[in-house]
Short mmCIF file of N, CA and C in Angstrom, two decimals:
data_model
loop_
_atom_site.label_atom_id
_atom_site.label_comp_id
_atom_site.label_asym_id
_atom_site.label_seq_id
_atom_site.Cartn_x
_atom_site.Cartn_y
_atom_site.Cartn_z
N MET A 15 117.47 152.47 147.61
CA MET A 15 117.79 153.88 147.70
C MET A 15 116.98 154.49 148.85
N SER A 16 117.62 155.31 149.64
CA SER A 16 116.96 156.02 150.73
C SER A 16 116.08 157.11 150.15
N THR A 17 114.92 157.33 150.75
CA THR A 17 114.02 158.38 150.26
C THR A 17 114.60 159.76 150.49
N THR A 18 115.53 159.91 151.43
CA THR A 18 116.12 161.23 151.66
C THR A 18 117.02 161.66 150.51
N LYS A 19 117.41 160.72 149.67
CA LYS A 19 118.27 161.04 148.54
C LYS A 19 117.49 161.34 147.26
N ILE A 20 116.17 161.16 147.27
CA ILE A 20 115.36 161.46 146.09
C ILE A 20 115.37 162.96 145.87
N GLN A 21 115.71 163.38 144.65
CA GLN A 21 115.73 164.80 144.36
C GLN A 21 115.32 165.08 142.93
N LYS A 22 114.98 166.32 142.67
CA LYS A 22 114.57 166.77 141.34
C LYS A 22 115.64 166.36 140.32
N GLY A 23 115.17 165.80 139.20
CA GLY A 23 116.07 165.36 138.14
C GLY A 23 116.39 163.88 138.17
N ASP A 24 116.16 163.22 139.31
CA ASP A 24 116.39 161.77 139.38
C ASP A 24 115.52 161.04 138.35
N THR A 25 116.05 159.98 137.77
CA THR A 25 115.28 159.19 136.82
C THR A 25 114.81 157.89 137.47
N LEU A 26 113.65 157.45 137.04
CA LEU A 26 113.12 156.17 137.46
C LEU A 26 113.64 155.10 136.50
N PRO A 27 113.84 153.88 136.97
CA PRO A 27 114.27 152.83 136.05
C PRO A 27 113.25 152.66 134.92
N GLY A 28 113.73 152.60 133.69
CA GLY A 28 112.86 152.42 132.55
C GLY A 28 112.39 150.98 132.44
N ARG A 29 111.40 150.80 131.62
CA ARG A 29 110.85 149.46 131.43
C ARG A 29 110.20 149.39 130.07
N GLU A 30 110.25 148.23 129.42
CA GLU A 30 109.59 148.04 128.14
C GLU A 30 108.35 147.18 128.32
N PHE A 31 107.32 147.50 127.54
CA PHE A 31 106.06 146.79 127.57
C PHE A 31 105.69 146.39 126.15
N LYS A 32 105.18 145.16 126.01
CA LYS A 32 104.71 144.69 124.70
C LYS A 32 103.50 143.81 124.94
N ALA A 33 102.34 144.35 124.63
CA ALA A 33 101.10 143.60 124.83
C ALA A 33 100.92 142.58 123.72
N ASP A 34 100.36 141.45 124.06
CA ASP A 34 99.95 140.48 123.05
C ASP A 34 98.42 140.39 123.08
N THR A 35 97.87 139.62 122.18
CA THR A 35 96.41 139.56 122.08
C THR A 35 95.76 138.95 123.32
N VAL A 36 96.45 138.01 123.97
CA VAL A 36 95.88 137.41 125.18
C VAL A 36 95.81 138.45 126.30
N GLN A 37 96.90 139.18 126.52
CA GLN A 37 96.90 140.22 127.56
C GLN A 37 95.81 141.25 127.26
N LEU A 38 95.70 141.66 126.01
CA LEU A 38 94.70 142.65 125.63
C LEU A 38 93.29 142.13 125.90
N PHE A 39 93.04 140.88 125.52
CA PHE A 39 91.73 140.29 125.76
C PHE A 39 91.41 140.24 127.25
N LEU A 40 92.35 139.74 128.05
CA LEU A 40 92.12 139.62 129.49
C LEU A 40 91.93 140.98 130.15
N TYR A 41 92.73 141.96 129.74
CA TYR A 41 92.61 143.30 130.32
C TYR A 41 91.23 143.87 130.02
N ASN A 42 90.78 143.76 128.78
CA ASN A 42 89.48 144.31 128.41
C ASN A 42 88.34 143.57 129.09
N ALA A 43 88.49 142.28 129.27
CA ALA A 43 87.47 141.52 130.01
C ALA A 43 87.41 142.01 131.45
N ALA A 44 88.57 142.26 132.05
CA ALA A 44 88.60 142.69 133.46
C ALA A 44 87.97 144.06 133.66
N ILE A 45 88.10 144.94 132.66
CA ILE A 45 87.52 146.29 132.83
C ILE A 45 86.18 146.43 132.10
N TRP A 46 85.65 145.32 131.63
CA TRP A 46 84.35 145.28 130.93
C TRP A 46 84.33 146.23 129.74
N ASN A 47 85.38 146.20 128.94
CA ASN A 47 85.47 147.05 127.76
C ASN A 47 85.19 146.20 126.52
N PRO A 48 84.01 146.35 125.89
CA PRO A 48 83.68 145.53 124.75
C PRO A 48 84.07 146.13 123.39
N HIS A 49 84.83 147.23 123.38
CA HIS A 49 85.13 147.88 122.11
C HIS A 49 85.94 146.95 121.21
N ARG A 50 85.45 146.74 120.02
CA ARG A 50 86.02 145.75 119.10
C ARG A 50 87.42 146.09 118.60
N ILE A 51 87.86 147.32 118.73
CA ILE A 51 89.20 147.70 118.26
C ILE A 51 90.31 147.03 119.06
N HIS A 52 89.94 146.36 120.14
CA HIS A 52 90.93 145.68 120.98
C HIS A 52 90.97 144.17 120.75
N TYR A 53 90.04 143.63 119.94
CA TYR A 53 90.05 142.18 119.73
C TYR A 53 89.62 141.72 118.34
N ASP A 54 89.01 142.57 117.54
CA ASP A 54 88.48 142.16 116.23
C ASP A 54 89.26 142.88 115.13
N LEU A 55 90.30 142.22 114.62
CA LEU A 55 91.19 142.86 113.65
C LEU A 55 90.48 143.28 112.36
N PRO A 56 89.65 142.42 111.73
CA PRO A 56 88.96 142.87 110.52
C PRO A 56 88.11 144.12 110.77
N TYR A 57 87.36 144.12 111.87
CA TYR A 57 86.56 145.30 112.20
C TYR A 57 87.45 146.53 112.39
N THR A 58 88.53 146.35 113.13
CA THR A 58 89.43 147.47 113.44
C THR A 58 89.98 148.09 112.16
N ARG A 59 90.37 147.24 111.23
CA ARG A 59 90.92 147.74 109.96
C ARG A 59 89.84 148.31 109.05
N GLU A 60 88.77 147.54 108.84
CA GLU A 60 87.76 147.92 107.85
C GLU A 60 86.81 149.01 108.32
N GLN A 61 86.42 148.99 109.56
CA GLN A 61 85.44 149.96 110.06
C GLN A 61 86.06 151.17 110.74
N GLU A 62 87.17 150.97 111.43
CA GLU A 62 87.77 152.06 112.20
C GLU A 62 89.02 152.64 111.53
N GLY A 63 89.56 151.92 110.53
CA GLY A 63 90.69 152.43 109.77
C GLY A 63 92.05 152.36 110.45
N HIS A 64 92.17 151.50 111.43
CA HIS A 64 93.46 151.33 112.10
C HIS A 64 94.23 150.18 111.47
N PRO A 65 95.56 150.22 111.51
CA PRO A 65 96.36 149.15 110.91
C PRO A 65 96.41 147.88 111.76
N GLY A 66 96.06 147.96 113.03
CA GLY A 66 96.13 146.81 113.91
C GLY A 66 95.27 147.01 115.14
N LEU A 67 95.24 145.99 116.00
CA LEU A 67 94.50 146.08 117.25
C LEU A 67 95.14 147.13 118.14
N LEU A 68 94.32 147.94 118.79
CA LEU A 68 94.81 149.02 119.63
C LEU A 68 95.04 148.56 121.06
N ILE A 69 96.13 149.04 121.63
CA ILE A 69 96.41 148.82 123.05
C ILE A 69 95.61 149.88 123.81
N ASP A 70 94.85 149.43 124.78
CA ASP A 70 94.00 150.34 125.55
C ASP A 70 94.78 151.49 126.16
N GLY A 71 94.16 152.66 126.17
CA GLY A 71 94.73 153.79 126.89
C GLY A 71 94.87 153.50 128.37
N PRO A 72 93.82 152.95 129.02
CA PRO A 72 93.96 152.64 130.44
C PRO A 72 95.07 151.65 130.75
N LEU A 73 95.30 150.69 129.86
CA LEU A 73 96.39 149.74 130.09
C LEU A 73 97.73 150.48 130.07
N GLN A 74 97.88 151.43 129.17
CA GLN A 74 99.12 152.21 129.12
C GLN A 74 99.28 153.02 130.40
N GLY A 75 98.20 153.58 130.92
CA GLY A 75 98.26 154.28 132.20
C GLY A 75 98.66 153.34 133.32
N ASP A 76 98.10 152.14 133.30
CA ASP A 76 98.46 151.14 134.32
C ASP A 76 99.93 150.77 134.23
N TRP A 77 100.46 150.68 133.03
CA TRP A 77 101.89 150.37 132.88
C TRP A 77 102.74 151.47 133.52
N LEU A 78 102.33 152.73 133.34
CA LEU A 78 103.10 153.82 133.95
C LEU A 78 103.03 153.76 135.48
N THR A 79 101.89 153.36 136.02
CA THR A 79 101.82 153.22 137.49
C THR A 79 102.71 152.07 137.96
N GLN A 80 102.89 151.04 137.13
CA GLN A 80 103.79 149.95 137.50
C GLN A 80 105.23 150.46 137.64
N ILE A 81 105.63 151.35 136.75
CA ILE A 81 106.97 151.92 136.85
C ILE A 81 107.13 152.65 138.18
N ILE A 82 106.11 153.41 138.56
CA ILE A 82 106.15 154.15 139.82
C ILE A 82 106.21 153.19 141.00
N GLU A 83 105.33 152.21 141.01
CA GLU A 83 105.26 151.28 142.14
C GLU A 83 106.55 150.47 142.29
N GLU A 84 107.13 150.06 141.17
CA GLU A 84 108.40 149.30 141.25
C GLU A 84 109.53 150.18 141.77
N TRP A 85 109.57 151.44 141.37
CA TRP A 85 110.60 152.37 141.84
C TRP A 85 110.38 152.70 143.32
N LEU A 86 109.15 152.93 143.70
CA LEU A 86 108.83 153.36 145.05
C LEU A 86 108.95 152.22 146.06
N GLY A 87 108.53 151.03 145.66
CA GLY A 87 108.57 149.89 146.58
C GLY A 87 107.80 150.17 147.84
N ASP A 88 108.38 149.84 148.98
CA ASP A 88 107.71 150.07 150.26
C ASP A 88 108.17 151.37 150.93
N ARG A 89 108.77 152.25 150.14
CA ARG A 89 109.29 153.51 150.69
C ARG A 89 108.26 154.63 150.71
N GLY A 90 107.07 154.37 150.20
CA GLY A 90 106.06 155.42 150.17
C GLY A 90 104.80 154.94 149.49
N VAL A 91 103.94 155.91 149.11
CA VAL A 91 102.65 155.57 148.53
C VAL A 91 102.33 156.55 147.39
N LEU A 92 101.71 156.02 146.36
CA LEU A 92 101.22 156.83 145.25
C LEU A 92 99.97 157.56 145.72
N THR A 93 99.96 158.88 145.64
CA THR A 93 98.82 159.65 146.15
C THR A 93 97.98 160.29 145.05
N ALA A 94 98.54 160.49 143.86
CA ALA A 94 97.78 161.07 142.75
C ALA A 94 98.41 160.61 141.44
N PHE A 95 97.55 160.44 140.43
CA PHE A 95 98.05 160.00 139.12
C PHE A 95 97.11 160.51 138.04
N ARG A 96 97.66 161.09 137.00
CA ARG A 96 96.91 161.55 135.83
C ARG A 96 97.67 161.13 134.59
N TYR A 97 96.94 160.63 133.60
CA TYR A 97 97.60 160.29 132.35
C TYR A 97 96.76 160.78 131.17
N SER A 98 97.42 160.90 130.04
CA SER A 98 96.75 161.33 128.82
C SER A 98 97.36 160.58 127.65
N ASN A 99 96.51 159.96 126.85
CA ASN A 99 96.99 159.27 125.65
C ASN A 99 97.14 160.29 124.53
N ARG A 100 98.26 160.23 123.84
CA ARG A 100 98.59 161.20 122.80
C ARG A 100 98.55 160.62 121.40
N GLN A 101 98.73 159.32 121.29
CA GLN A 101 98.80 158.68 119.99
C GLN A 101 98.43 157.22 120.17
N ALA A 102 97.82 156.63 119.16
CA ALA A 102 97.45 155.22 119.22
C ALA A 102 98.69 154.34 119.31
N ALA A 103 98.54 153.25 120.03
CA ALA A 103 99.58 152.23 120.13
C ALA A 103 98.94 150.90 119.74
N TYR A 104 99.71 150.07 119.05
CA TYR A 104 99.17 148.86 118.47
C TYR A 104 99.89 147.61 118.96
N ILE A 105 99.15 146.49 118.93
CA ILE A 105 99.73 145.19 119.26
C ILE A 105 100.97 144.99 118.42
N GLY A 106 102.03 144.52 119.04
CA GLY A 106 103.29 144.29 118.35
C GLY A 106 104.31 145.39 118.60
N GLU A 107 103.82 146.58 118.98
CA GLU A 107 104.76 147.66 119.29
C GLU A 107 105.36 147.44 120.67
N VAL A 108 106.62 147.79 120.80
CA VAL A 108 107.27 147.79 122.11
C VAL A 108 107.21 149.23 122.61
N LEU A 109 106.61 149.42 123.76
CA LEU A 109 106.51 150.75 124.34
C LEU A 109 107.51 150.86 125.49
N ALA A 110 108.36 151.86 125.41
CA ALA A 110 109.38 152.09 126.44
C ALA A 110 108.85 153.12 127.43
N GLY A 111 108.83 152.74 128.70
CA GLY A 111 108.38 153.64 129.75
C GLY A 111 109.56 154.30 130.44
N GLU A 112 109.39 155.56 130.76
CA GLU A 112 110.45 156.32 131.44
C GLU A 112 109.79 157.33 132.37
N GLY A 113 110.56 157.78 133.35
CA GLY A 113 110.04 158.77 134.28
C GLY A 113 111.17 159.48 135.00
N HIS A 114 110.83 160.62 135.55
CA HIS A 114 111.81 161.36 136.34
C HIS A 114 111.10 162.21 137.39
N VAL A 115 111.88 162.59 138.40
CA VAL A 115 111.38 163.43 139.48
C VAL A 115 111.40 164.88 139.00
N THR A 116 110.25 165.55 139.08
CA THR A 116 110.18 166.94 138.65
C THR A 116 110.19 167.91 139.82
N ASP A 117 109.88 167.40 141.03
CA ASP A 117 109.88 168.28 142.20
C ASP A 117 109.93 167.45 143.47
N ARG A 118 110.47 168.05 144.49
CA ARG A 118 110.49 167.42 145.83
C ARG A 118 110.25 168.52 146.84
N ASP A 119 109.22 168.33 147.67
CA ASP A 119 108.90 169.28 148.73
C ASP A 119 108.63 168.46 149.99
N GLY A 120 109.63 168.32 150.82
CA GLY A 120 109.49 167.50 152.03
C GLY A 120 109.26 166.05 151.66
N ASP A 121 108.14 165.50 152.11
CA ASP A 121 107.80 164.10 151.84
C ASP A 121 107.04 163.92 150.53
N SER A 122 106.71 165.02 149.86
CA SER A 122 105.95 164.97 148.61
C SER A 122 106.89 165.05 147.41
N VAL A 123 106.73 164.07 146.50
CA VAL A 123 107.56 164.00 145.30
C VAL A 123 106.64 163.99 144.09
N THR A 124 106.97 164.81 143.09
CA THR A 124 106.20 164.87 141.85
C THR A 124 107.00 164.22 140.74
N LEU A 125 106.30 163.41 139.94
CA LEU A 125 106.94 162.65 138.87
C LEU A 125 106.31 162.99 137.52
N SER A 126 107.10 162.85 136.47
CA SER A 126 106.63 162.96 135.10
C SER A 126 107.02 161.67 134.40
N LEU A 127 106.09 161.09 133.64
CA LEU A 127 106.34 159.81 132.98
C LEU A 127 105.85 159.83 131.54
N ALA A 128 106.37 158.91 130.74
CA ALA A 128 105.93 158.80 129.35
C ALA A 128 106.17 157.39 128.83
N LEU A 129 105.35 157.01 127.86
CA LEU A 129 105.56 155.81 127.07
C LEU A 129 105.86 156.26 125.64
N ARG A 130 106.87 155.64 125.03
CA ARG A 130 107.23 155.96 123.64
C ARG A 130 107.32 154.66 122.84
N ASN A 131 106.89 154.75 121.58
CA ASN A 131 106.99 153.57 120.71
C ASN A 131 108.40 153.47 120.11
N GLN A 132 108.61 152.47 119.27
CA GLN A 132 109.95 152.24 118.72
C GLN A 132 110.45 153.39 117.86
N GLU A 133 109.54 154.18 117.32
CA GLU A 133 109.93 155.33 116.50
C GLU A 133 110.22 156.56 117.37
N GLY A 134 110.02 156.43 118.67
CA GLY A 134 110.26 157.55 119.58
C GLY A 134 109.06 158.45 119.78
N ALA A 135 107.93 158.12 119.17
CA ALA A 135 106.72 158.93 119.34
C ALA A 135 106.10 158.64 120.70
N THR A 136 105.68 159.68 121.38
CA THR A 136 105.05 159.55 122.69
C THR A 136 103.61 159.09 122.52
N THR A 137 103.26 157.99 123.15
CA THR A 137 101.89 157.50 123.10
C THR A 137 101.09 157.93 124.33
N THR A 138 101.75 158.03 125.47
CA THR A 138 101.06 158.37 126.72
C THR A 138 102.00 159.17 127.61
N VAL A 139 101.45 160.19 128.26
CA VAL A 139 102.20 160.96 129.26
C VAL A 139 101.43 160.91 130.57
N ALA A 140 102.15 161.12 131.66
CA ALA A 140 101.51 161.10 132.98
C ALA A 140 102.27 161.98 133.95
N THR A 141 101.54 162.41 134.97
CA THR A 141 102.14 163.04 136.13
C THR A 141 101.64 162.29 137.35
N ALA A 142 102.46 162.26 138.37
CA ALA A 142 102.08 161.56 139.58
C ALA A 142 102.67 162.25 140.79
N SER A 143 102.01 162.05 141.91
CA SER A 143 102.53 162.49 143.20
C SER A 143 102.67 161.29 144.10
N VAL A 144 103.77 161.24 144.82
CA VAL A 144 103.97 160.19 145.80
C VAL A 144 104.36 160.83 147.12
N ARG A 145 104.01 160.18 148.19
CA ARG A 145 104.45 160.60 149.52
C ARG A 145 105.44 159.55 149.99
N VAL A 146 106.63 160.01 150.29
CA VAL A 146 107.68 159.08 150.72
C VAL A 146 107.78 159.07 152.24
N ASP A 147 108.19 157.93 152.74
CA ASP A 147 108.40 157.76 154.16
C ASP A 147 109.84 158.14 154.48
N PRO A 148 110.05 159.29 155.13
CA PRO A 148 111.42 159.73 155.37
C PRO A 148 112.21 158.83 156.31
N GLY A 149 111.51 158.04 157.11
CA GLY A 149 112.19 157.17 158.06
C GLY A 149 112.54 155.82 157.52
N HIS A 150 112.17 155.56 156.29
CA HIS A 150 112.41 154.23 155.72
C HIS A 150 113.74 154.15 155.06
#
C-alpha cells in the first residue's frame, strides 16, 4: 500500500498472540525480570491469587509494536509509542491485536491499538505515532 493512501479510519491487519511458558521464560530472562508470577505457578496461585502465570505487560506492548512494524514495513518509522495494561492476561489465552489510524497530518500518522482476550476484554491499549515516507 502506498503511504499517500493512508488515511484516518484505516485499519491495520490484526494478529493473534498466544504466549507459552518457554516464550514467557525467555522474554523475562531477556529483560531481567525475576518476578515469580511469570514462571512459578504455585507461587502465582497461592501467594498472588492469580489463576495462572501472567503474560508480561511489556511483552503485550511489544506485540502491539509488532503489529505496527509489520503494517508499516519499510514505508516509514515508528516515532512514539505508549501503552497501558488494563487487565491481567494469562498463559493459554489468545490475545487478538488490532489497530487503526486515528489521524493523518502530512507525513505524521497517529495510531490506536488494543489487545483483547477471547472474552473480548481489553488487556492492553496503545497509541503510536509513525512518520511515513511519502516518496515510497
